[in-house]
Structures are given as C-alpha cells and as structure tokens.
Amino acid sequence: MSHPESLPLSADEPLHPGGSKPLVFVGGPFKGLLDPATGLLPDHHRSNYRALIDHFAGLGFEVDNAHRREAWGAEVMTPDVCTRLDYLALRKAVLFVAYPGDPPSPGTMVEIGWMSAMAKPMILLIEQGQEVPPLVAGVHTIAPVRYLAVEAGSFDPDELNRCTTELLGPVLPAGVRTELAMPRT
C-alpha cells in the first residue's frame, strides 16, 4: 500500500467542482445511511447536507460534497475514485465542515485525520446526546476546530457563521459589498 504523499497528487490538480473561490468541503456519513430499498440517501439526511451546501455557497464559497457528487447514492464511486477526490478536495479546502456521525462514520474519521494532519480548520457538527470518540473530542488540541451542537442534523446559521468567522475571519454573504470608510485628511 502506498503512503498518500507518495501518490502523484498535485495540489494544483483541478477538482470537480472547483474554481477560484475558496473551497469548503462538507462531509459526514454516507454509505451507511443509504436506504437499502432505493440505494439513495433519505430526504431528511439529504436536506441537512443541502442546507450546509447552500449556506456556504451563499457566503461565496465553492462547496464540494461527496453526497452531491455521487448523486445522493445514485452514482456511487469506486473506492479508488472517491478516496482520491475527497483527499484532493480536502487539500484544497480552507474549511472542512462535517457530521462525525453516530455511530462515527469511518470515512469521516479518515477525513478528520487528514485535515488534522494538515492542521486545517474544521467545524464538527455534533448531535445533541451523541457520544463523541475521544480522538475527535480532542482533535482541537492539534488543529483549529470548533464543535457545533446540532439537533436532528439541523444547525443554527448564526452559530455556524460564528464558528466560521472564528476560524477564517469575517465572512460576508456573496454579493454583499462593504464600503470602506476612507479617513479624512
């Protein structure tokens, strides 16, 4: 097995989606949540991920998300493809926002590990009453992390903005322009 650093992965390799905007990667449980009857992510989970995607897109970020990329379960990618895409996206991401899952998602745990190894900012959405694995509860000691309590996956947009600002600095919604006051001479 090759170590990730030995793989031919250029940080400049184009992503899908990708662009000139700063990238936020939204993650969380996926394969374990797929409905066995339909093979799709149930609507209540899908709506939580969509709300996060829309929230960060509304702030002017490019947003990558494996759930959406894999058509909510209709176009599941092979491990070789999805692992590479997620890793490349996280290398480019300025922020990782994820539900660790309850029980914790093995894939999300790997992504948290990658981000903490790169010392990149993360917002971890913790379901009220969820038991958080010790290494996830302590990851803030080695990487910039904010924990945000959620209920049934729903988040408070103001609290999400507070966490984002604490990690990245002031963030304004896309299209909002601020007028800089020039000092009078």
CSV table of C-alpha atoms in Angstrom, one decimal:
chain,number,residue,atom,x,y,z
A,1,MET,CA,0.0,0.0,0.0
A,2,SER,CA,1.3,3.4,-0.9
A,3,HIS,CA,1.5,6.3,1.5
A,4,PRO,CA,-0.7,9.3,0.4
A,5,GLU,CA,2.4,11.5,0.0
A,6,SER,CA,3.9,9.0,-2.4
A,7,LEU,CA,0.8,9.2,-4.7
A,8,PRO,CA,1.1,11.5,-7.7
A,9,LEU,CA,-1.3,14.1,-6.3
A,10,SER,CA,-0.6,17.7,-7.3
A,11,ALA,CA,-2.2,20.3,-5.1
A,12,ASP,CA,-2.9,22.2,-8.3
A,13,GLU,CA,-4.8,19.3,-9.8
A,14,PRO,CA,-8.3,20.5,-10.9
A,15,LEU,CA,-11.3,19.4,-8.8
A,16,HIS,CA,-14.9,18.9,-9.7
A,17,PRO,CA,-16.4,21.2,-8.6
A,18,GLY,CA,-13.6,23.7,-8.4
A,19,GLY,CA,-12.8,27.3,-9.2
A,20,SER,CA,-11.3,30.4,-8.0
A,21,LYS,CA,-13.5,30.7,-4.9
A,22,PRO,CA,-12.2,29.3,-1.6
A,23,LEU,CA,-13.3,25.7,-1.1
A,24,VAL,CA,-15.4,24.3,1.8
A,25,PHE,CA,-15.7,20.6,1.9
A,26,VAL,CA,-18.9,19.3,3.6
A,27,GLY,CA,-18.7,15.8,4.9
A,28,GLY,CA,-20.3,13.2,7.0
A,29,PRO,CA,-21.8,9.7,7.0
A,30,PHE,CA,-22.9,8.5,3.6
A,31,LYS,CA,-22.7,4.8,2.6
A,32,GLY,CA,-24.1,3.7,6.0
A,33,LEU,CA,-27.1,6.0,5.6
A,34,LEU,CA,-28.2,4.8,2.1
A,35,ASP,CA,-31.7,3.4,2.1
A,36,PRO,CA,-31.3,-0.3,1.2
A,37,ALA,CA,-34.5,-0.3,-0.8
A,38,THR,CA,-33.7,2.7,-3.0
A,39,GLY,CA,-29.9,3.0,-2.7
A,40,LEU,CA,-30.3,6.7,-2.1
A,41,LEU,CA,-29.7,9.0,0.9
A,42,PRO,CA,-33.0,9.5,2.7
A,43,ASP,CA,-34.5,13.0,2.3
A,44,HIS,CA,-34.0,14.1,5.9
A,45,HIS,CA,-30.3,13.5,5.7
A,46,ARG,CA,-30.1,15.0,2.2
A,47,SER,CA,-31.8,18.2,3.4
A,48,ASN,CA,-29.2,18.6,6.2
A,49,TYR,CA,-26.3,18.4,3.7
A,50,ARG,CA,-28.1,20.6,1.2
A,51,ALA,CA,-28.6,23.2,3.9
A,52,LEU,CA,-24.9,23.2,4.7
A,53,ILE,CA,-24.0,23.4,1.0
A,54,ASP,CA,-26.4,26.3,0.4
A,55,HIS,CA,-25.2,28.1,3.5
A,56,PHE,CA,-21.6,28.1,2.4
A,57,ALA,CA,-22.4,28.8,-1.3
A,58,GLY,CA,-24.4,31.8,-0.1
A,59,LEU,CA,-21.3,33.1,1.7
A,60,GLY,CA,-19.4,32.9,-1.6
A,61,PHE,CA,-17.5,29.6,-1.1
A,62,GLU,CA,-17.2,26.8,-3.6
A,63,VAL,CA,-18.6,23.8,-1.9
A,64,ASP,CA,-17.6,20.2,-2.5
A,65,ASN,CA,-19.6,17.3,-1.1
A,66,ALA,CA,-19.3,13.6,-1.9
A,67,HIS,CA,-23.0,13.0,-1.3
A,68,ARG,CA,-24.0,15.5,-4.0
A,69,ARG,CA,-21.0,14.4,-6.2
A,70,GLU,CA,-22.3,10.9,-6.1
A,71,ALA,CA,-25.9,12.0,-6.8
A,72,TRP,CA,-27.1,11.2,-3.3
A,73,GLY,CA,-26.3,7.5,-3.8
A,74,ALA,CA,-27.4,7.0,-7.4
A,75,GLU,CA,-23.8,7.2,-8.8
A,76,VAL,CA,-21.6,5.7,-6.0
A,77,MET,CA,-18.0,5.9,-7.0
A,78,THR,CA,-15.4,3.2,-6.5
A,79,PRO,CA,-13.1,3.5,-3.5
A,80,ASP,CA,-10.1,4.4,-5.7
A,81,VAL,CA,-12.0,7.3,-7.3
A,82,CYS,CA,-13.9,8.7,-4.2
A,83,THR,CA,-10.8,8.5,-1.9
A,84,ARG,CA,-8.7,10.4,-4.4
A,85,LEU,CA,-11.3,13.1,-5.0
A,86,ASP,CA,-12.0,13.6,-1.3
A,87,TYR,CA,-8.3,13.8,-0.5
A,88,LEU,CA,-7.6,16.3,-3.2
A,89,ALA,CA,-10.6,18.4,-2.2
A,90,LEU,CA,-9.5,18.4,1.4
A,91,ARG,CA,-6.0,19.5,0.4
A,92,LYS,CA,-7.5,22.5,-1.4
A,93,ALA,CA,-10.2,23.2,1.2
A,94,VAL,CA,-9.9,26.2,3.5
A,95,LEU,CA,-12.5,24.6,5.8
A,96,PHE,CA,-14.0,21.1,6.5
A,97,VAL,CA,-17.5,21.0,7.9
A,98,ALA,CA,-18.7,17.6,8.9
A,99,TYR,CA,-21.1,15.5,10.9
A,100,PRO,CA,-18.9,12.8,12.5
A,101,GLY,CA,-21.9,10.5,12.7
A,102,ASP,CA,-23.4,8.4,15.4
A,103,PRO,CA,-22.0,5.8,15.2
A,104,PRO,CA,-19.0,7.6,13.8
A,105,SER,CA,-18.6,7.3,10.0
A,106,PRO,CA,-15.3,5.5,9.2
A,107,GLY,CA,-14.9,7.7,6.1
A,108,THR,CA,-15.5,10.9,8.0
A,109,MET,CA,-13.0,9.8,10.7
A,110,VAL,CA,-10.3,9.4,7.9
A,111,GLU,CA,-11.2,12.9,6.6
A,112,ILE,CA,-10.9,14.4,10.1
A,113,GLY,CA,-7.5,12.7,10.3
A,114,TRP,CA,-6.3,14.1,7.0
A,115,MET,CA,-7.5,17.6,8.0
A,116,SER,CA,-5.9,17.5,11.4
A,117,ALA,CA,-2.6,16.2,9.9
A,118,MET,CA,-2.7,19.3,7.6
A,119,ALA,CA,-3.6,21.5,10.6
A,120,LYS,CA,-6.6,22.9,8.6
A,121,PRO,CA,-9.8,24.4,10.2
A,122,MET,CA,-12.8,22.2,10.9
A,123,ILE,CA,-16.3,22.6,12.2
A,124,LEU,CA,-17.6,19.4,13.6
A,125,LEU,CA,-21.4,19.2,13.9
A,126,ILE,CA,-22.2,17.1,17.0
A,127,GLU,CA,-25.7,15.8,17.5
A,128,GLN,CA,-27.0,16.6,21.0
A,129,GLY,CA,-26.5,13.5,23.1
A,130,GLN,CA,-24.1,11.9,20.7
A,131,GLU,CA,-21.1,10.1,22.2
A,132,VAL,CA,-18.0,11.7,20.6
A,133,PRO,CA,-15.0,9.5,20.1
A,134,PRO,CA,-12.1,10.6,22.3
A,135,LEU,CA,-9.7,11.5,19.4
A,136,VAL,CA,-12.5,13.6,17.8
A,137,ALA,CA,-13.2,15.3,21.1
A,138,GLY,CA,-9.5,16.1,21.4
A,139,VAL,CA,-8.7,16.9,17.8
A,140,HIS,CA,-8.9,20.7,18.7
A,141,THR,CA,-5.6,20.2,20.6
A,142,ILE,CA,-3.7,19.7,17.3
A,143,ALA,CA,-5.9,21.6,14.7
A,144,PRO,CA,-8.2,24.6,14.6
A,145,VAL,CA,-11.6,23.0,15.4
A,146,ARG,CA,-15.0,24.3,16.5
A,147,TYR,CA,-17.7,22.0,17.7
A,148,LEU,CA,-21.2,23.0,17.0
A,149,ALA,CA,-24.2,21.3,18.6
A,150,VAL,CA,-27.0,20.3,16.2
A,151,GLU,CA,-30.4,18.7,16.7
A,152,ALA,CA,-31.6,16.2,14.2
A,153,GLY,CA,-28.8,17.4,12.0
A,154,SER,CA,-30.2,21.0,11.9
A,155,PHE,CA,-27.8,23.8,12.7
A,156,ASP,CA,-28.2,27.4,13.8
A,157,PRO,CA,-26.9,29.5,10.9
A,158,ASP,CA,-25.7,32.3,13.2
A,159,GLU,CA,-23.7,29.8,15.3
A,160,LEU,CA,-22.3,28.3,12.1
A,161,ASN,CA,-21.3,31.8,10.9
A,162,ARG,CA,-19.7,32.5,14.4
A,163,CYS,CA,-17.6,29.3,14.1
A,164,THR,CA,-16.6,30.1,10.5
A,165,THR,CA,-15.6,33.6,11.5
A,166,GLU,CA,-13.6,32.4,14.5
A,167,LEU,CA,-11.7,30.0,12.1
A,168,LEU,CA,-11.4,32.0,8.9
A,169,GLY,CA,-12.0,35.6,9.9
A,170,PRO,CA,-15.0,37.8,8.8
A,171,VAL,CA,-17.1,36.2,6.1
A,172,LEU,CA,-19.8,38.1,4.2
A,173,PRO,CA,-22.5,36.6,2.0
A,174,ALA,CA,-21.8,36.6,-1.7
A,175,GLY,CA,-22.8,39.7,-3.4
A,176,VAL,CA,-22.7,41.8,-0.2
A,177,ARG,CA,-20.3,44.7,-0.6
A,178,THR,CA,-18.9,46.7,2.1
A,179,GLU,CA,-17.9,50.3,1.8
A,180,LEU,CA,-14.6,51.1,3.3
A,181,ALA,CA,-14.6,54.4,5.1
A,182,MET,CA,-11.6,56.4,4.0
A,183,PRO,CA,-10.0,58.5,6.6
A,184,ARG,CA,-10.5,62.2,6.1
A,185,THR,CA,-7.3,64.1,5.6
